[in-house]
Tab-separated table of N, CA and C in Angstrom:
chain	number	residue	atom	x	y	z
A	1263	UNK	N	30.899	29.297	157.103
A	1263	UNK	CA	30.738	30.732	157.013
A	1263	UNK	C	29.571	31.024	156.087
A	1264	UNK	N	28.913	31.840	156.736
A	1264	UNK	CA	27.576	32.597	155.374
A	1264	UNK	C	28.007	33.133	154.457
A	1265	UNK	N	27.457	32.795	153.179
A	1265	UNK	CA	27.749	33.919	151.977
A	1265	UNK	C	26.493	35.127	152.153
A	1266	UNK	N	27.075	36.284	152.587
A	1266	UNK	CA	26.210	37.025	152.585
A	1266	UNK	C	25.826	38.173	151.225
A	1267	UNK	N	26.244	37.561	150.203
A	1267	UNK	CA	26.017	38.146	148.991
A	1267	UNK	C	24.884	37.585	148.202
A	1268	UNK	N	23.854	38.543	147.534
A	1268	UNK	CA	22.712	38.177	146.912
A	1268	UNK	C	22.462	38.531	145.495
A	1269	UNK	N	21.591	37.549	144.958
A	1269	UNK	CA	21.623	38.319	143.496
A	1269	UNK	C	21.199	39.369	143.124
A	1270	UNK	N	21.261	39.804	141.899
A	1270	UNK	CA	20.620	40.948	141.669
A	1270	UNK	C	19.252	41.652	141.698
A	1271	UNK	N	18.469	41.960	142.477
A	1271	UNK	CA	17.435	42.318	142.591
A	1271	UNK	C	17.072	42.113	143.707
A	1272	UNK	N	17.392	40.730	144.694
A	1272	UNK	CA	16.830	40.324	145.739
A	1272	UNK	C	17.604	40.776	147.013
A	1273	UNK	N	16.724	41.887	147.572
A	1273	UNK	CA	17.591	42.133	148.917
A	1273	UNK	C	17.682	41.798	149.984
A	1274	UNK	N	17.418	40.605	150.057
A	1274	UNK	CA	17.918	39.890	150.935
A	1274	UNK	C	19.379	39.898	151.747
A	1275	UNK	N	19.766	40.034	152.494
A	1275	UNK	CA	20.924	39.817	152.794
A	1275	UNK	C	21.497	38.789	153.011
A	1276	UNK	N	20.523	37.356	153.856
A	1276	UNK	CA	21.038	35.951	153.664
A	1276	UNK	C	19.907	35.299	152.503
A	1277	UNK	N	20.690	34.309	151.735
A	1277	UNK	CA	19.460	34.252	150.463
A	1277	UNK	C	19.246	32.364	150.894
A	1278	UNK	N	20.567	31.581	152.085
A	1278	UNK	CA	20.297	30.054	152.031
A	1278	UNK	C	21.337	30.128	153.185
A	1279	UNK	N	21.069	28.789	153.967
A	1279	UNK	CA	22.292	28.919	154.894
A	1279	UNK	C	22.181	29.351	156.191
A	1280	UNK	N	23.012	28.708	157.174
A	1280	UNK	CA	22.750	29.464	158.650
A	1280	UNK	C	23.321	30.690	158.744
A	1281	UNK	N	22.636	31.940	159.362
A	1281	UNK	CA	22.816	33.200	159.377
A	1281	UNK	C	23.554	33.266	161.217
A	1282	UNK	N	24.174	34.586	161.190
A	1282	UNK	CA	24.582	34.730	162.332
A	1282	UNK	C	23.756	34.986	163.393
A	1283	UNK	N	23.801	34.720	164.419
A	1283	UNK	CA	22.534	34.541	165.750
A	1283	UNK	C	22.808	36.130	165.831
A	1284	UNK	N	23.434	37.060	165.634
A	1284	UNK	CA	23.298	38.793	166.095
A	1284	UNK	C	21.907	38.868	165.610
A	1285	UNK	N	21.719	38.745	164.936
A	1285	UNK	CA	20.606	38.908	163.933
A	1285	UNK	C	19.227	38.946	164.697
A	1286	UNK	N	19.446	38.262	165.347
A	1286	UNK	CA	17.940	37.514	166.163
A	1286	UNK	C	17.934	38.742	167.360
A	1287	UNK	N	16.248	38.992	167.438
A	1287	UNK	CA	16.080	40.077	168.510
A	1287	UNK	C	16.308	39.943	170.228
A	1288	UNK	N	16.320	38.638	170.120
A	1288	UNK	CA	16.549	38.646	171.558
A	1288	UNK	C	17.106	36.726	171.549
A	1289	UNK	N	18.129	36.643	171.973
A	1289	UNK	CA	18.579	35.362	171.731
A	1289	UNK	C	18.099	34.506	173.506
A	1290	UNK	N	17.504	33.419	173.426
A	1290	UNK	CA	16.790	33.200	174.483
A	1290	UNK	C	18.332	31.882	175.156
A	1291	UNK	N	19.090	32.589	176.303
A	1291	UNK	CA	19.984	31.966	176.462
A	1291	UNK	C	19.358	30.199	177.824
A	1292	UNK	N	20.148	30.010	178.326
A	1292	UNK	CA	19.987	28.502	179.282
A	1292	UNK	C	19.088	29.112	180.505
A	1293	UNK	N	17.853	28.777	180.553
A	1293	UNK	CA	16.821	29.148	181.603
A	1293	UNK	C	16.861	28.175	182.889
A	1294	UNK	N	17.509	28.173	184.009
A	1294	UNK	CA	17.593	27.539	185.237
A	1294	UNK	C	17.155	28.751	186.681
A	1295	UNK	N	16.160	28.509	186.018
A	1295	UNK	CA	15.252	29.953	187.560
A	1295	UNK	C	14.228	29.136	187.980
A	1296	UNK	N	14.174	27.401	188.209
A	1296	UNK	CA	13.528	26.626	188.656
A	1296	UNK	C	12.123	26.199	187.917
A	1297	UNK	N	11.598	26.897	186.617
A	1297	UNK	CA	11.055	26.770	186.025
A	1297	UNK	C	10.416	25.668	185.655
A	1298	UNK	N	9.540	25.471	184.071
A	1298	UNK	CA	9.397	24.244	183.312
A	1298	UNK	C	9.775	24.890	181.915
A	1299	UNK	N	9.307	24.392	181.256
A	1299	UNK	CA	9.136	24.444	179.399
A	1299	UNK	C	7.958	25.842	179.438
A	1300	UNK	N	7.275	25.629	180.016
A	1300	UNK	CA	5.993	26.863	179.703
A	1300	UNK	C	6.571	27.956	180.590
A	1301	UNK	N	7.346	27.900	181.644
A	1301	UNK	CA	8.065	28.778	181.973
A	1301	UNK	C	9.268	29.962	181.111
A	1302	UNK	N	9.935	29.029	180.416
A	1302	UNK	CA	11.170	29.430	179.392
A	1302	UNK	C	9.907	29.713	178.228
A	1303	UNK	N	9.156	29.519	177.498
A	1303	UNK	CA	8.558	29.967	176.377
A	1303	UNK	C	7.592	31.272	176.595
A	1304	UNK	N	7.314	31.638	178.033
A	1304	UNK	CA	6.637	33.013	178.227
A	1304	UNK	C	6.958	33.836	178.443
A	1305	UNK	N	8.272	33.431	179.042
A	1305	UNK	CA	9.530	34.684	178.854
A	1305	UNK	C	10.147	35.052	177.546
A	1306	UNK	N	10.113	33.739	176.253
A	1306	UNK	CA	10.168	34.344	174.967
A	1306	UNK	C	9.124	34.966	174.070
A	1307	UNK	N	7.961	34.799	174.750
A	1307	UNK	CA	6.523	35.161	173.499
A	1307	UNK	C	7.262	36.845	173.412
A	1308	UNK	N	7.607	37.626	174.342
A	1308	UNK	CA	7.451	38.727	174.231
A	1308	UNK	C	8.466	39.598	172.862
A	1309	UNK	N	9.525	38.698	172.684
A	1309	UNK	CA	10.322	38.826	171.771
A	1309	UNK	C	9.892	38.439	170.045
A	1310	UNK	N	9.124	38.010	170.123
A	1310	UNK	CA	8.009	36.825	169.049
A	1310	UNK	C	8.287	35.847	169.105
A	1311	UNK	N	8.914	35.013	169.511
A	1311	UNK	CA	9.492	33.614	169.947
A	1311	UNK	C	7.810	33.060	170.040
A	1312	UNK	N	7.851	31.779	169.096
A	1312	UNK	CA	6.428	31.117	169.283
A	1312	UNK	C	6.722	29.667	169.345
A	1313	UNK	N	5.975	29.382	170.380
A	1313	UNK	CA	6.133	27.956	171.207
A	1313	UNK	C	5.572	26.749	170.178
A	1314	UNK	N	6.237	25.867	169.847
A	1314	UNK	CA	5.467	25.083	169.150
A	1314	UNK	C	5.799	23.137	169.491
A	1315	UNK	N	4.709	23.084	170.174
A	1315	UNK	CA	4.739	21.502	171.144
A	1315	UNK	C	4.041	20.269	170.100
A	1316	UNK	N	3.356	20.613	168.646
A	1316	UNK	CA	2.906	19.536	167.764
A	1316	UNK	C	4.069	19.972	166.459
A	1317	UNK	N	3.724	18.921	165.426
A	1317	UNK	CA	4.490	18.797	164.200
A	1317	UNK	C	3.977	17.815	163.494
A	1318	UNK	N	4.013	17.926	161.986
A	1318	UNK	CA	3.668	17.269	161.095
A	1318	UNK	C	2.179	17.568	161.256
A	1319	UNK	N	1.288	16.558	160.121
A	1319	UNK	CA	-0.083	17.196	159.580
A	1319	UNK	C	-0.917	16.257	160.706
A	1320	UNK	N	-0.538	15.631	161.325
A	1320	UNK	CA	-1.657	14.945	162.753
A	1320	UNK	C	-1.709	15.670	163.911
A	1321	UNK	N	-0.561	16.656	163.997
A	1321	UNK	CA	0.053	17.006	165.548
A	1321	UNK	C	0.626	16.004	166.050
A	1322	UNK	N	2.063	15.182	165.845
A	1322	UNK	CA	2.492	14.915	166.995
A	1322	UNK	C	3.407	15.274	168.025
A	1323	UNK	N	3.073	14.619	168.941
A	1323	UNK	CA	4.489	15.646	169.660
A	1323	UNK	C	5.899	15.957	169.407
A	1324	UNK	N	6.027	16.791	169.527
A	1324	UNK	CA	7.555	17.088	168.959
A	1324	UNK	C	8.518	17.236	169.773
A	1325	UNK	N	8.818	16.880	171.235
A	1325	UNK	CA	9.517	17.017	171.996
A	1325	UNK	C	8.613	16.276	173.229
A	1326	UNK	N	9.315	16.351	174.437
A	1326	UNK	CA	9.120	15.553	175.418
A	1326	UNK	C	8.385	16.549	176.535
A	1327	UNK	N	7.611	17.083	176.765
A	1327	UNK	CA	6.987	18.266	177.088
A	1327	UNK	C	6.908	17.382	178.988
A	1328	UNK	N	7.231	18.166	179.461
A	1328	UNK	CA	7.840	19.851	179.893
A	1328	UNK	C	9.231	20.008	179.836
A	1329	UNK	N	9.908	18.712	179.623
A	1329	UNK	CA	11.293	18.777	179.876
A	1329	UNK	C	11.991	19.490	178.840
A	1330	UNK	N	10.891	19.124	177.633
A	1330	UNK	CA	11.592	20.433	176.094
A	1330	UNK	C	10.731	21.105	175.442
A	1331	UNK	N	11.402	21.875	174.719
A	1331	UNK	CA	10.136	22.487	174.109
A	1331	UNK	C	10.998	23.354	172.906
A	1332	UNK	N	10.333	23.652	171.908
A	1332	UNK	CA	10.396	24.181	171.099
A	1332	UNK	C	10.252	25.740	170.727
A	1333	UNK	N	10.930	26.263	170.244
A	1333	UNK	CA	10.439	27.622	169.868
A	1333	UNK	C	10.721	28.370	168.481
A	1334	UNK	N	10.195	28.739	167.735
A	1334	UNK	CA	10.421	29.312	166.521
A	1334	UNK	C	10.230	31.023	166.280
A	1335	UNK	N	11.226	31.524	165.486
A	1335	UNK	CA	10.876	32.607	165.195
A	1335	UNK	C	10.890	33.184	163.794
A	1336	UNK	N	10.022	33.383	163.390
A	1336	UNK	CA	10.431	34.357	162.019
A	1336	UNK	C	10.496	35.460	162.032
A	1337	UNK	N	11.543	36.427	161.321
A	1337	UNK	CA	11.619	37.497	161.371
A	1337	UNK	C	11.479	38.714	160.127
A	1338	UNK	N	10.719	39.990	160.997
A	1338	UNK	CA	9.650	40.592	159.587
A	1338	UNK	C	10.825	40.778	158.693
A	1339	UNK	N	10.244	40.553	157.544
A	1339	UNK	CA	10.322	40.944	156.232
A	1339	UNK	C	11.564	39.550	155.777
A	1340	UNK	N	11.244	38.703	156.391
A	1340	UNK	CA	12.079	37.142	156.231
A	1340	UNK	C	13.108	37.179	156.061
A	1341	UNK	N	13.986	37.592	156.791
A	1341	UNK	CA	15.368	37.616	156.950
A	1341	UNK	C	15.846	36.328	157.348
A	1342	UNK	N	15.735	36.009	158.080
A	1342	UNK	CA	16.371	34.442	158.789
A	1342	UNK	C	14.938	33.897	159.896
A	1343	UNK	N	15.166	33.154	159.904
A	1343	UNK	CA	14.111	31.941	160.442
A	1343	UNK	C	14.898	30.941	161.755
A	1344	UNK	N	14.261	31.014	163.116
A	1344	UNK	CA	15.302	30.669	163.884
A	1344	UNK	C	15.073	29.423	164.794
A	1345	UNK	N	15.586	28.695	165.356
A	1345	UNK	CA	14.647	27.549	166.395
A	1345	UNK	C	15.487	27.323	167.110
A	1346	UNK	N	14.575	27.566	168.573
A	1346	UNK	CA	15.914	27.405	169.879
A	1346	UNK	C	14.978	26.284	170.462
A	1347	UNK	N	15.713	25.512	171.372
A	1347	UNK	CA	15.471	24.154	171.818
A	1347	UNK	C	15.858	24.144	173.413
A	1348	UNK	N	14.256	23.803	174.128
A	1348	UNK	CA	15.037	24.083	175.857
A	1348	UNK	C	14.966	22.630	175.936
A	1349	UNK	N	16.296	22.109	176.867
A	1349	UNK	CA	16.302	20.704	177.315
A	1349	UNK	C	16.575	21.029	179.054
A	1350	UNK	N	15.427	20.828	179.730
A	1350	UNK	CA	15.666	20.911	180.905
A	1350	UNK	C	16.859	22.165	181.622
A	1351	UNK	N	16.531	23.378	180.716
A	1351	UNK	CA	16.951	24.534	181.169
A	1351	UNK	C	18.460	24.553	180.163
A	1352	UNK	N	18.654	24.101	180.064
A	1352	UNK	CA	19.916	23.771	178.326
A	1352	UNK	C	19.054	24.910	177.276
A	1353	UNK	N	19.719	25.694	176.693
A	1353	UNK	CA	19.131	26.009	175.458
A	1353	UNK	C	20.137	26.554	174.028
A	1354	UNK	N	20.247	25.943	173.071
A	1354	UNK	CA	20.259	25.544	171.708
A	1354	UNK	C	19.923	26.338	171.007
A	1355	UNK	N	20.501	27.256	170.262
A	1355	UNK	CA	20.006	28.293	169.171
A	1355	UNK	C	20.490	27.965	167.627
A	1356	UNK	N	19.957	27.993	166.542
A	1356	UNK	CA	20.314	27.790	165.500
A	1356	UNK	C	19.379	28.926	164.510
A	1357	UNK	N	19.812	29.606	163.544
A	1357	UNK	CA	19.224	30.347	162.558
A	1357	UNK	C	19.493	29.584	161.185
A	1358	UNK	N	18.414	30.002	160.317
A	1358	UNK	CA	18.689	30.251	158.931
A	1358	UNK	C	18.601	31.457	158.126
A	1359	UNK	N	18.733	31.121	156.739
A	1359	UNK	CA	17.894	32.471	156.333
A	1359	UNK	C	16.101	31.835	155.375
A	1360	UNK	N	16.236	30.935	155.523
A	1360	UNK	CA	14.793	30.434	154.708
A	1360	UNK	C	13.717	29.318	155.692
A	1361	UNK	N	12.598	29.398	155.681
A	1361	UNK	CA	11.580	28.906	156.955
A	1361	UNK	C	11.752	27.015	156.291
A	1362	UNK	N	12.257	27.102	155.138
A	1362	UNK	CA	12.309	25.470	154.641
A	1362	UNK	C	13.357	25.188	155.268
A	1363	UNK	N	14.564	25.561	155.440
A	1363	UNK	CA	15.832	24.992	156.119
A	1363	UNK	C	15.724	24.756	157.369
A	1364	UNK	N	15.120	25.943	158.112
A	1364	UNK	CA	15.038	25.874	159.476
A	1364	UNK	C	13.726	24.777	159.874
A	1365	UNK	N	12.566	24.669	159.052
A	1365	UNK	CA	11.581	23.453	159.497
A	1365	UNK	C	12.468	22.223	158.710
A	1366	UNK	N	13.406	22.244	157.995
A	1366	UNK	CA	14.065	20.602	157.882
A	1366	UNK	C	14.851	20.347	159.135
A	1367	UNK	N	15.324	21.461	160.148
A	1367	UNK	CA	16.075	20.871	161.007
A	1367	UNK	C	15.471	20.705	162.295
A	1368	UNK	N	13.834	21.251	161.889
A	1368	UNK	CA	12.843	20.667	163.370
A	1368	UNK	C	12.330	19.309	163.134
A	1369	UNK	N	12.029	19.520	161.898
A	1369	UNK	CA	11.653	18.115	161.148
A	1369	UNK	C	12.805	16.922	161.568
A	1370	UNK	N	14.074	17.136	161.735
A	1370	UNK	CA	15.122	15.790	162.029
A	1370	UNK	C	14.850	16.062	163.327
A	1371	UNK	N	14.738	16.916	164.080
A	1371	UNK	CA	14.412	16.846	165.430
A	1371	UNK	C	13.327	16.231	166.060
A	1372	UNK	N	12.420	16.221	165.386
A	1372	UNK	CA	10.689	15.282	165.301
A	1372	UNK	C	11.056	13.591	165.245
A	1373	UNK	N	11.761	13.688	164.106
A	1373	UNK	CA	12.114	12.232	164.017
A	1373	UNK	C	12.761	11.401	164.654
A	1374	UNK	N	13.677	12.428	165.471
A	1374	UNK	CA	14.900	11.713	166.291
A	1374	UNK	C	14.194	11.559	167.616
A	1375	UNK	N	13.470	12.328	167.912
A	1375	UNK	CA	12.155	12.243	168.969
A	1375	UNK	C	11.279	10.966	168.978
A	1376	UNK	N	10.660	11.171	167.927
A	1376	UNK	CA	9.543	10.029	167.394
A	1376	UNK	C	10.282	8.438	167.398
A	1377	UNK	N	11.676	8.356	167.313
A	1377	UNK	CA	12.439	7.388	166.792
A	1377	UNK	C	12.474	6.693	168.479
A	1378	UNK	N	12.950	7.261	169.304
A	1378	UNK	CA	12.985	7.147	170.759
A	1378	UNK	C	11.693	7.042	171.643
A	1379	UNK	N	10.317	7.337	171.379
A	1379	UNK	CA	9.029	7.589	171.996
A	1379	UNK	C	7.835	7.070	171.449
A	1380	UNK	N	6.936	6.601	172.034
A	1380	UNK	CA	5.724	6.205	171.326
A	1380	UNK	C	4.581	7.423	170.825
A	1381	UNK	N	4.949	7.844	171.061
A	1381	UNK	CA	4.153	9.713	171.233
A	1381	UNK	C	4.514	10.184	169.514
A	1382	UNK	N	5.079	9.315	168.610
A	1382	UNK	CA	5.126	10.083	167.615
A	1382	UNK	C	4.277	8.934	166.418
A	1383	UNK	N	4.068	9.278	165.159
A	1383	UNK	CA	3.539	8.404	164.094
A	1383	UNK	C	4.412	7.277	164.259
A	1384	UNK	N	3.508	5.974	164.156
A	1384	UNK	CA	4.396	4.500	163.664
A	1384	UNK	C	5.105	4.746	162.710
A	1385	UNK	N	4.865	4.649	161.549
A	1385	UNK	CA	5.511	4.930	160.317
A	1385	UNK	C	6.099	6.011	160.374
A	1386	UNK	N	6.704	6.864	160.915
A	1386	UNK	CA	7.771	7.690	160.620
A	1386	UNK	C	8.800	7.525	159.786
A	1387	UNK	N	9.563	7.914	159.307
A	1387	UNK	CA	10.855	7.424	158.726
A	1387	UNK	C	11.754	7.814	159.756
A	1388	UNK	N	13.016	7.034	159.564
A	1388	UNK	CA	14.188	6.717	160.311
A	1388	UNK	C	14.882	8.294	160.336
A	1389	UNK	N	15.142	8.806	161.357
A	1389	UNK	CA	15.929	10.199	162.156
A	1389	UNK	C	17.045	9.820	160.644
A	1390	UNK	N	17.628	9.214	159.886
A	1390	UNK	CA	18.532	9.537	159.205
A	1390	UNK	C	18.326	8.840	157.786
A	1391	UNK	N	17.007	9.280	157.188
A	1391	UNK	CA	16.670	9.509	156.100
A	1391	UNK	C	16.571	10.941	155.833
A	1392	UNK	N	17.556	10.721	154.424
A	1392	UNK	CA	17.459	12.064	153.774
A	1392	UNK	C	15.982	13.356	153.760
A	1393	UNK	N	16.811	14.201	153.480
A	1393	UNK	CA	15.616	15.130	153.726
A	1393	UNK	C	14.299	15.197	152.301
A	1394	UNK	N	14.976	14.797	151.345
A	1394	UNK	CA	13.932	14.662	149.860
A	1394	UNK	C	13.241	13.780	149.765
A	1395	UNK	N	13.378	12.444	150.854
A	1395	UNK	CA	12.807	11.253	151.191
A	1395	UNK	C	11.941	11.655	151.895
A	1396	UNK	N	11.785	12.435	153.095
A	1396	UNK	CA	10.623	12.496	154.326
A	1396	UNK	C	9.434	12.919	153.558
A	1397	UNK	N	8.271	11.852	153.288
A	1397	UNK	CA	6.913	12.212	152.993
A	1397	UNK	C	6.411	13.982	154.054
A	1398	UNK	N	5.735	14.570	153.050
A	1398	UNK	CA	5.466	16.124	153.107
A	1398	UNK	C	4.703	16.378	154.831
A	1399	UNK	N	3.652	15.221	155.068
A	1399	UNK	CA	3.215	14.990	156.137
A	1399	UNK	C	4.070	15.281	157.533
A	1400	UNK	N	5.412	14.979	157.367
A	1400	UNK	CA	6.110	15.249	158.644
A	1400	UNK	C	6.778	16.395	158.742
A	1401	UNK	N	6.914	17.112	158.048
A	1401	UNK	CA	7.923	18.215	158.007
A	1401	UNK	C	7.208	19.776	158.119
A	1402	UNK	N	5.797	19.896	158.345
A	1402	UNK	CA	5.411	21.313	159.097
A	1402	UNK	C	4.769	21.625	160.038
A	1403	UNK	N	4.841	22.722	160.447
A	1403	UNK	CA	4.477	22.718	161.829
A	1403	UNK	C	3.157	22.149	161.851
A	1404	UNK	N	2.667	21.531	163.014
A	1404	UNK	CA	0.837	21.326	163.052
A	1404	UNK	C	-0.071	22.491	162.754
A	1405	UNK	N	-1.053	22.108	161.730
A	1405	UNK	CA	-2.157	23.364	161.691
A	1405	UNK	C	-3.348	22.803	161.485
A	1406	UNK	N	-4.138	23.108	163.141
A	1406	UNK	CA	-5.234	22.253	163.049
A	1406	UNK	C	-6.581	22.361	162.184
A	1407	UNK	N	-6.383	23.642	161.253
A	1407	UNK	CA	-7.424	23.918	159.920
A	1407	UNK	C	-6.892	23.279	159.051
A	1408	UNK	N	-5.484	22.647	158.725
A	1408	UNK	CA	-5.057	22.075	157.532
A	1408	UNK	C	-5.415	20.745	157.518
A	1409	UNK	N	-5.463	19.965	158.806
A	1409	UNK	CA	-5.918	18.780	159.065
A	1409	UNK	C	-7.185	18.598	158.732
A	1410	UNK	N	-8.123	19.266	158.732
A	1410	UNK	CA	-9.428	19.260	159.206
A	1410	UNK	C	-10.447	19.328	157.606
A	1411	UNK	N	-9.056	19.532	156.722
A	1411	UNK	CA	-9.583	19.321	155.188
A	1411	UNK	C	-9.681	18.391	154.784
C-alpha cells in the first residue's frame, strides 16, 4: 500500500513508492489490432507516453524490438513516473512517485534483457545485482549529447 502522506512543506502527494495507476492520464492497456511495437507506442505519444528503445550511456538495446518496447512517462509537476512494457501485444503498467525508482526498475529490465541477448554491454552486471552495485553507466535512459562528451 502507498503512504500517501508527506512532510511538511513538500506537496507532493506520493513522496517514494509505487503510486496508484488512476493517476496516470491514459493507462495504455494489451494492444492486439495486428500491429508491432511502433504501432502500440504511436497510439501512446499522444498521451505523453515516450518510446524509449536504447539505455544506459552507449545506447543499448533495451528490449527486443519489435516484439517489445518500452515506454515512459513523466508527469507535470512530478507526481509519479510510469513505465509500461509491450510484449507482443501483452502490456505491463507499473508507476512510481520518483524518476530514480521507476529508471531502477527499467534498469533490472535492461539487465535481464542484456543477460539473455548479445545486443547488450559484455560486462553488464548480473539481472540480480543489487541496485547500489549497478555502475551509473547502466541505469539511464540513452542521451546521445551525454555520450558525445
Amino acid at each position: 500500500m502507498t503512504d500517501i502522506s508527506h512532510p511538511a512543506g513538500d506537496a507532493r502527494p506520493f513522496t517514494s513508492g509505487p503510486v496508484p495507476l488512476e493517476v496516470l492520464p491514459f493507462l495504455p492497456d494489451d494492444f492486439h489490432d495486428g500491429g508491432d511495437a511502433s504501432d502500440w507506442l504511436a497510439h501512446l505519444k499522444p498521451w505523453g507516453w515516450t518510446g524509449v528503445r536504447d539505455w544506459g550511456s552507449d545506447g543499448w538495446d533495451l528490449t527486443n524490438w519489435p516484439y517489445q518496447a518500452v515506454a515512459l512517462y513523466d508527469s507535470p509537476f512530478d507526481i509519479c513516473f510510469a513505465l509500461a512494457i509491450y510484449t507482443e501485444g501483452d502490456v505491463t503498467v507499473e508507476a512510481w512517485a520518483t524518476r530514480e525508482e521507476r529508471n531502477a526498475s527499467v534498469t533490472a529490465l535492461a539487465l535481464s534483457y542484456w543477460s539473455h541477448s548479445s545486443r547488450g554491454p559484455s560486462d553488464a552486471p548480473a539481472p540480480d545485482t543489487p541496485p547500489a552495485e549497478i555502475p551509473a553507466r547502466f541505469c539511464n535512459p540513452y542521451s546521445p549529447d551525454a555520450s558525445a562528451s
